CSV table of C-alpha atoms in Angstrom, one decimal:
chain,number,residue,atom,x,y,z
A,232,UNK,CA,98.8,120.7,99.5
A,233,UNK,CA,99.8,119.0,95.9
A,234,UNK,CA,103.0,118.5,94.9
A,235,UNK,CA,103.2,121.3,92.3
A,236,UNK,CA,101.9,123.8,94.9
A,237,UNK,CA,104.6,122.8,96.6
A,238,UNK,CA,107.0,123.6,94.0
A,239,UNK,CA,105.8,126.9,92.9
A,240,UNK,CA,106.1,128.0,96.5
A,241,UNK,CA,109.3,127.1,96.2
A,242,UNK,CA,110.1,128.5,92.8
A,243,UNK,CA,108.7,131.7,93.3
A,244,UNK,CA,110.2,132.0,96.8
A,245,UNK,CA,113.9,131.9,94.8
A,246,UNK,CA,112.7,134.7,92.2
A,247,UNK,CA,113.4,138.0,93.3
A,248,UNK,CA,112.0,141.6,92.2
A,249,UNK,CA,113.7,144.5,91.5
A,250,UNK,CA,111.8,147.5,91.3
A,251,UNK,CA,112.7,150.1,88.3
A,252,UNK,CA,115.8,148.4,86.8
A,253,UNK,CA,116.7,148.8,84.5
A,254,UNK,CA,114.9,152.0,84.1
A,255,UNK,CA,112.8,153.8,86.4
A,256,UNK,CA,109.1,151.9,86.2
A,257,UNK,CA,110.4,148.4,85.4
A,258,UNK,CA,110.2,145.0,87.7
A,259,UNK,CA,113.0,142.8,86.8
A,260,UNK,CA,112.8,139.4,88.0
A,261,UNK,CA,115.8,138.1,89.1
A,262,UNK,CA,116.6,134.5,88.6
A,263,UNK,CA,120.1,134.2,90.1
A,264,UNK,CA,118.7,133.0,93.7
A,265,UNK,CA,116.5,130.3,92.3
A,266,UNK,CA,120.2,129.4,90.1
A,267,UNK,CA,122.2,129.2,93.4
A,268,UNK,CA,119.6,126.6,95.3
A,269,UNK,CA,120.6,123.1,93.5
A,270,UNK,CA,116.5,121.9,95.0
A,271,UNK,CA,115.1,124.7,93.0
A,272,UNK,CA,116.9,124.2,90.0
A,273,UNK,CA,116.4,121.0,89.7
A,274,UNK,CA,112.4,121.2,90.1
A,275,UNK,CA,112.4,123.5,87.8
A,276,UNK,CA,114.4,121.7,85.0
A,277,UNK,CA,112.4,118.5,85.8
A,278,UNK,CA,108.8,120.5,85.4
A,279,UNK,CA,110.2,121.7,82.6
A,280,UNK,CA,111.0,118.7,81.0
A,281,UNK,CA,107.9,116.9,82.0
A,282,UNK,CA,106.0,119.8,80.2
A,283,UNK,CA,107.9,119.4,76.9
A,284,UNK,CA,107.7,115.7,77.0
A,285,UNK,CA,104.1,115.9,77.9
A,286,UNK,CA,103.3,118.2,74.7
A,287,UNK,CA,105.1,116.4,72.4
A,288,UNK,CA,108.5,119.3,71.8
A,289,UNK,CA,111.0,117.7,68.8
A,290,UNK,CA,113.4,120.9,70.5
A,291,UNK,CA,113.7,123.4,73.2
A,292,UNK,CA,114.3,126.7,72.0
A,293,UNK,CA,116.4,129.4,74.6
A,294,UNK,CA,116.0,133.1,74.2
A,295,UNK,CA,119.3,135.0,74.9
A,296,UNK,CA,120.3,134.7,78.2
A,297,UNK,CA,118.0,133.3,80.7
A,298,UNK,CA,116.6,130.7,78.0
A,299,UNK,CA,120.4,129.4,77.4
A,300,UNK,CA,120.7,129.1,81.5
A,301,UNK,CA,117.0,127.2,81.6
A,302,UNK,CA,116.8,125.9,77.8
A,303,UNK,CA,119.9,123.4,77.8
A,304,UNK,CA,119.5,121.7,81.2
A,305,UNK,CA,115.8,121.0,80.0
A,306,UNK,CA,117.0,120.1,76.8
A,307,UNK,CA,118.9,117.4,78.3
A,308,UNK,CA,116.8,116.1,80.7
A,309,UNK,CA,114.0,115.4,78.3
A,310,UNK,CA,116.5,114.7,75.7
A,311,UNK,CA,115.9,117.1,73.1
A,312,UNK,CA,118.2,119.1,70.8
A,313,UNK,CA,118.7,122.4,72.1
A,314,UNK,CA,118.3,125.6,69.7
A,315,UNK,CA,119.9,128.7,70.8
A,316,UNK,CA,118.2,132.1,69.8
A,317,UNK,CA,120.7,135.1,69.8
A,318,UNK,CA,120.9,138.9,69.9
A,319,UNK,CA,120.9,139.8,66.1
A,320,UNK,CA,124.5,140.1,64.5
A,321,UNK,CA,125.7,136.9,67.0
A,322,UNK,CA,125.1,134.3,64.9
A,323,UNK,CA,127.4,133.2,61.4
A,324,UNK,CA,125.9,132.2,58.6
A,325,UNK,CA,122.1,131.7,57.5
A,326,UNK,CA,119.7,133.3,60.0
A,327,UNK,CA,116.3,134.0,60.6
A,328,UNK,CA,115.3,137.6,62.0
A,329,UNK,CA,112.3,138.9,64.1
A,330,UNK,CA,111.9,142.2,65.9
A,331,UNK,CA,110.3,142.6,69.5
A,332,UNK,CA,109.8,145.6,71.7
A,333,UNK,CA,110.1,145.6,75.5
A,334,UNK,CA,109.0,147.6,78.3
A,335,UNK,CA,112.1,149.8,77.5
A,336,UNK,CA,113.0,149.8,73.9
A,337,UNK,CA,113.2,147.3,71.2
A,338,UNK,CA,115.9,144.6,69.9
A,339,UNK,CA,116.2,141.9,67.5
A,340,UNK,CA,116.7,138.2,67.7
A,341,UNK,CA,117.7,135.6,65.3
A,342,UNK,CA,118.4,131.9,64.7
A,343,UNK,CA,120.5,129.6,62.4
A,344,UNK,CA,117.4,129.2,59.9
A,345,UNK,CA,119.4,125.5,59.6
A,346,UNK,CA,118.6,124.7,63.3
A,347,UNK,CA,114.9,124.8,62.4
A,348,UNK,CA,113.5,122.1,60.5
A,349,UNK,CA,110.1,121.3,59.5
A,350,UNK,CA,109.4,118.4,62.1
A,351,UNK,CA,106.4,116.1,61.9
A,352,UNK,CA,104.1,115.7,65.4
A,353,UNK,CA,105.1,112.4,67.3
A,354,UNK,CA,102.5,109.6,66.9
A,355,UNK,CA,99.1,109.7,68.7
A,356,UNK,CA,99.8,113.8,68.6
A,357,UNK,CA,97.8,116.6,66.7
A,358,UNK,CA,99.8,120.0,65.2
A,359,UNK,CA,99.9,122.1,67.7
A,360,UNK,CA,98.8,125.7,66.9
A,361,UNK,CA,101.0,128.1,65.6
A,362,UNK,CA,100.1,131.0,67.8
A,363,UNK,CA,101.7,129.4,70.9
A,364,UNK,CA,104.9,130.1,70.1
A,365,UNK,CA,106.6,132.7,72.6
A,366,UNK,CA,105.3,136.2,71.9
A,367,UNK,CA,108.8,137.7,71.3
A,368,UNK,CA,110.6,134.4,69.4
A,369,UNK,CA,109.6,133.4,66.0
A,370,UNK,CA,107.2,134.4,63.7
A,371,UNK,CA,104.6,132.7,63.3
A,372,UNK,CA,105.2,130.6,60.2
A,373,UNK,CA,107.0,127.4,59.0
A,374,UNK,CA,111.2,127.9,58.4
A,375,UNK,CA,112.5,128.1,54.7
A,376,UNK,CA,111.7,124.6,53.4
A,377,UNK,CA,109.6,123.5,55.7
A,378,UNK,CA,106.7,121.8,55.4
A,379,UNK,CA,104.0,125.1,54.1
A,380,UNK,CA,106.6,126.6,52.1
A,381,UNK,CA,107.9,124.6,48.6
A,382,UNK,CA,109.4,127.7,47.1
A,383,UNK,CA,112.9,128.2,46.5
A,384,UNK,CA,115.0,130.9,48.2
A,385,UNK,CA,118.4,132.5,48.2
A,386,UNK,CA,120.9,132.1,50.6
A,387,UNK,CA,119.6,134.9,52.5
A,388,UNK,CA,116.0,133.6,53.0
A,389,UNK,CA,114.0,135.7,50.7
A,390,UNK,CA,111.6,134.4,48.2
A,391,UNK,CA,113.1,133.7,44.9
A,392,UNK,CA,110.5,134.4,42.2
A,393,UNK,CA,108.2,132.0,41.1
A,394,UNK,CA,108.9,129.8,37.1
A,395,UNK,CA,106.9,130.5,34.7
A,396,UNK,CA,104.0,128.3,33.7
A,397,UNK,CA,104.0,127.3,29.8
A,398,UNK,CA,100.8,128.6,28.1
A,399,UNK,CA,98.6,125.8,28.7
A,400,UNK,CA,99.9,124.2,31.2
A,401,UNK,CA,98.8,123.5,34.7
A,402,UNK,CA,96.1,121.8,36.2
A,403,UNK,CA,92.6,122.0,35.2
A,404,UNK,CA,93.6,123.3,31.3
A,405,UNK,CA,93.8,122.1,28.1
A,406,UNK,CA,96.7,123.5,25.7
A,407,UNK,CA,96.6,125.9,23.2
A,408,UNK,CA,93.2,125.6,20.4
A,409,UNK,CA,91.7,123.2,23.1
A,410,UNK,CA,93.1,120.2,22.1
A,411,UNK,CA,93.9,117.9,25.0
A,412,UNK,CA,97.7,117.9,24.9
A,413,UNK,CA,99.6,115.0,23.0
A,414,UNK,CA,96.4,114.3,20.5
């Protein structure tokens, strides 16, 4: 038997299932007996770690409330910055919003859009794909200002509009009567 067999046995042996909760067709896996066994929760913290130190992570990014349990010791232990994502309406100041629907209902989630910043890979390390992101955390894009997106915005994150171009001006195009400009 390997050694990670070995510890998801022993993971999975701490995570218990309870059947329709909270509503009636649901499996909720509870977490708090894998919490309460120090040897569990330390293997999983140290997998953890070794998977975000592996990949490359610049951050560990916790979902409301199991992620902040999980996120910070991880955080820590592969010494990262930690980035807490919140029930919408927790958070003060600039935020970032996204929608996600459960088994039983829907919510929203958001982040201090200040806490993201467009990072660069570490050396020796391609950019990872986009679409790996967790299916209910962020969209799928780049924060305000980062690297993809030079336009400005308000305070609140949307788009201010674009400047207009002078006639004539931009790549590629002469100016006005074709004259190249400044002759």
């Amino acid at each position: 038997m390997t050694a990670m067999t070995d510890i998801q046995e022993l993971l999975l042996s701490r995570i218990r299932d309870v059947e329709d909760y909270p509503e009636q067709g649901v499996m909720f896996k509870d977490i708090t007996p894998l919490l309460a066994d120090p040897a569990a929760f330390t293997a999983l913290t140290d997998a953890f770690a070794e998977i975000a130190e592996r990949t490359g992570a610049t951050k560990i990014v916790g979902l409301e409330a199991r992620g902040f349990i999980l996120g910070a010791p991880v955080a820590v232990r592969a010494g990262l910055g930690f980035i807490p994502v919140r029930k919408a309406g927790k958070l003060p100041g600039a935020t970032l919003r996204q929608a996600y629907d459960l088994e039983y209902g829907s919510a929203e989630i958001e982040v201090h859009a200040e806490d993201l910043t467009a990072g660069r890979p570490r050396p020796g390390r391609g950019r990872r794909p986009r679409h790996r992101r967790h299916r209910r955390g962020l969209p799928a894009a780049d924060p305000p200002g980062g690297r993809r997106d030079r336009r400005r915005r308000r305070p609140d994150g949307t788009r201010l509009p674009r400047r207009p171009r002078p006639a004539g001006a931009g790549p590629g195009r002469s100016a006005p009567g074709g004259a190249a400009p400044g002759l």
